[in-house]
């Protein structure tokens, strides 16, 4: 993706790529006692939280059996912008933390670290996402999202 952006004349000053691991939300949901069968539906709703206020989807959350306090705890975690803060929540043995640290190490090694930033709120709403997820964005804030997966 970075190669594409560079080839069309964009730099890391123009575009950033927010990354997360779906393992983060999975580990948090497990810790909050949310059953695995509600994982995909919860991700769809969490993905909407960046775009709409919690009150707009409260009914959907309640249908899943998630009360407001659980959702608020979840959103507290998902507003983290550093791997260190996620490590504090999930612990040293977290598979999600290890996966993210490996990704950032590879980005550093490939010389693209200035394009990449951690954002726990990137969860992608579709169930087929199982690992690292990303969202490319316009650093000027004029566009919502450029690409994602």
Short mmCIF file of C-alpha atoms in Angstrom, two decimals:
data_model
loop_
_atom_site.label_atom_id
_atom_site.label_comp_id
_atom_site.label_asym_id
_atom_site.label_seq_id
_atom_site.Cartn_x
_atom_site.Cartn_y
_atom_site.Cartn_z
CA UNK A 1 0.00 0.00 0.00
CA UNK A 2 2.83 2.40 0.85
CA UNK A 3 4.42 1.67 -2.53
CA UNK A 4 1.15 2.53 -4.25
CA UNK A 5 0.83 5.83 -2.39
CA UNK A 6 4.44 6.72 -3.20
CA UNK A 7 3.92 5.82 -6.87
CA UNK A 8 0.99 8.23 -7.12
CA UNK A 9 3.02 11.03 -5.52
CA UNK A 10 1.79 10.85 -1.94
CA UNK A 11 3.99 10.77 1.14
CA UNK A 12 3.55 9.93 4.80
CA UNK A 13 2.82 13.64 5.31
CA UNK A 14 -0.29 13.18 3.15
CA UNK A 15 -1.50 9.73 4.20
CA UNK A 16 -1.29 7.71 7.39
CA UNK A 17 -2.22 4.10 7.97
CA UNK A 18 -3.91 3.28 11.27
CA UNK A 19 -3.48 -0.35 12.31
CA UNK A 20 -4.86 -2.63 14.97
CA UNK A 21 -5.31 -6.33 15.55
CA UNK A 22 -8.72 -7.94 15.81
CA UNK A 23 -7.12 -9.93 18.62
CA UNK A 24 -7.24 -6.75 20.74
CA UNK A 25 -11.01 -6.51 20.66
CA UNK A 26 -11.28 -10.30 21.00
CA UNK A 27 -9.20 -10.31 24.18
CA UNK A 28 -11.10 -7.32 25.58
CA UNK A 29 -14.49 -8.88 24.82
CA UNK A 30 -13.40 -12.10 26.51
CA UNK A 31 -12.21 -10.14 29.55
CA UNK A 32 -15.58 -8.35 29.70
CA UNK A 33 -17.44 -11.67 29.56
CA UNK A 34 -18.96 -11.19 26.11
CA UNK A 35 -19.53 -14.60 24.50
CA UNK A 36 -17.71 -15.52 21.31
CA UNK A 37 -20.93 -15.90 19.33
CA UNK A 38 -21.57 -12.16 19.80
CA UNK A 39 -18.08 -11.17 18.65
CA UNK A 40 -18.89 -10.37 14.99
CA UNK A 41 -22.05 -8.41 15.78
CA UNK A 42 -20.22 -6.49 18.50
CA UNK A 43 -17.43 -5.59 16.06
CA UNK A 44 -19.98 -4.21 13.58
CA UNK A 45 -21.43 -1.98 16.30
CA UNK A 46 -18.03 -0.93 17.67
CA UNK A 47 -17.00 0.00 14.13
CA UNK A 48 -19.99 2.38 14.03
CA UNK A 49 -18.98 4.10 17.29
CA UNK A 50 -16.37 6.18 15.50
CA UNK A 51 -19.08 7.54 13.22
CA UNK A 52 -22.14 7.90 15.50
CA UNK A 53 -22.71 8.57 19.21
CA UNK A 54 -23.26 5.61 21.50
CA UNK A 55 -26.90 6.64 22.03
CA UNK A 56 -27.58 6.05 18.32
CA UNK A 57 -26.78 2.33 18.64
CA UNK A 58 -27.72 1.74 22.29
CA UNK A 59 -30.78 -0.32 21.29
CA UNK A 60 -28.67 -2.59 19.08
CA UNK A 61 -26.16 -3.03 21.89
CA UNK A 62 -28.89 -3.93 24.35
CA UNK A 63 -30.27 -6.50 21.88
CA UNK A 64 -26.86 -8.16 22.05
CA UNK A 65 -27.09 -8.12 25.83
CA UNK A 66 -24.40 -5.46 26.22
CA UNK A 67 -25.26 -2.89 28.81
CA UNK A 68 -23.93 0.64 28.63
CA UNK A 69 -21.23 0.04 31.27
CA UNK A 70 -19.70 -2.81 29.23
CA UNK A 71 -19.76 -0.68 26.09
CA UNK A 72 -18.17 2.24 27.94
CA UNK A 73 -15.38 -0.04 29.22
CA UNK A 74 -14.89 -1.35 25.70
CA UNK A 75 -14.72 2.14 24.20
CA UNK A 76 -12.29 3.22 26.93
CA UNK A 77 -9.91 0.50 25.78
CA UNK A 78 -10.49 1.19 22.10
CA UNK A 79 -9.53 4.85 22.45
CA UNK A 80 -5.95 3.83 23.26
CA UNK A 81 -3.40 5.12 20.78
CA UNK A 82 -0.32 3.24 21.99
CA UNK A 83 0.66 -0.39 22.19
CA UNK A 84 2.05 0.29 25.66
CA UNK A 85 -1.39 1.31 26.96
CA UNK A 86 -2.95 -1.81 25.41
CA UNK A 87 -0.23 -3.91 27.06
CA UNK A 88 -1.23 -2.41 30.42
CA UNK A 89 -4.84 -3.49 29.83
CA UNK A 90 -4.22 -6.91 28.27
CA UNK A 91 -0.99 -7.93 29.99
CA UNK A 92 2.49 -8.96 28.90
CA UNK A 93 1.36 -12.36 27.57
CA UNK A 94 -1.24 -10.90 25.20
CA UNK A 95 -1.18 -12.43 21.73
CA UNK A 96 -2.57 -9.17 20.36
CA UNK A 97 0.29 -7.15 21.83
CA UNK A 98 2.87 -9.59 20.47
CA UNK A 99 1.28 -9.46 17.01
CA UNK A 100 1.27 -5.65 16.97
CA UNK A 101 4.86 -5.42 18.22
CA UNK A 102 5.95 -7.78 15.46
CA UNK A 103 4.10 -5.70 12.85
CA UNK A 104 5.67 -2.45 14.04
CA UNK A 105 9.11 -4.10 14.06
CA UNK A 106 8.61 -5.15 10.44
CA UNK A 107 7.42 -1.65 9.48
CA UNK A 108 10.56 -0.22 11.04
CA UNK A 109 12.73 -2.75 9.21
CA UNK A 110 11.07 -1.96 5.86
CA UNK A 111 11.41 1.78 6.40
CA UNK A 112 7.69 2.54 6.44
CA UNK A 113 7.18 3.23 10.15
CA UNK A 114 6.46 6.91 9.49
CA UNK A 115 3.30 5.86 7.61
CA UNK A 116 1.97 3.58 10.36
CA UNK A 117 0.28 4.36 13.67
CA UNK A 118 -1.55 2.25 16.20
CA UNK A 119 -5.23 2.99 16.76
CA UNK A 120 -7.23 0.52 18.84
CA UNK A 121 -10.51 1.88 17.46
CA UNK A 122 -9.83 0.39 14.01
CA UNK A 123 -11.74 -2.90 14.17
CA UNK A 124 -13.37 -3.18 10.72
CA UNK A 125 -16.96 -4.32 11.02
CA UNK A 126 -16.92 -7.44 8.88
CA UNK A 127 -16.55 -10.89 10.41
CA UNK A 128 -13.95 -12.15 7.92
CA UNK A 129 -11.28 -9.86 9.38
CA UNK A 130 -9.37 -11.97 11.88
CA UNK A 131 -5.89 -10.49 12.31
CA UNK A 132 -4.25 -7.15 11.58
CA UNK A 133 -6.67 -4.55 10.26
CA UNK A 134 -5.84 -1.17 8.78
CA UNK A 135 -7.36 2.05 7.57
CA UNK A 136 -5.51 4.55 5.40
CA UNK A 137 -6.55 8.12 6.06
CA UNK A 138 -5.95 11.63 4.82
CA UNK A 139 -3.73 13.36 7.40
CA UNK A 140 -5.38 16.71 6.60
CA UNK A 141 -8.70 15.25 7.77
CA UNK A 142 -10.61 16.20 4.65
CA UNK A 143 -11.55 12.59 3.75
CA UNK A 144 -12.96 9.93 6.06
CA UNK A 145 -11.01 6.90 4.92
CA UNK A 146 -8.98 6.27 1.80
CA UNK A 147 -8.66 2.48 2.03
CA UNK A 148 -9.05 -0.28 4.56
CA UNK A 149 -8.84 -3.98 5.08
#
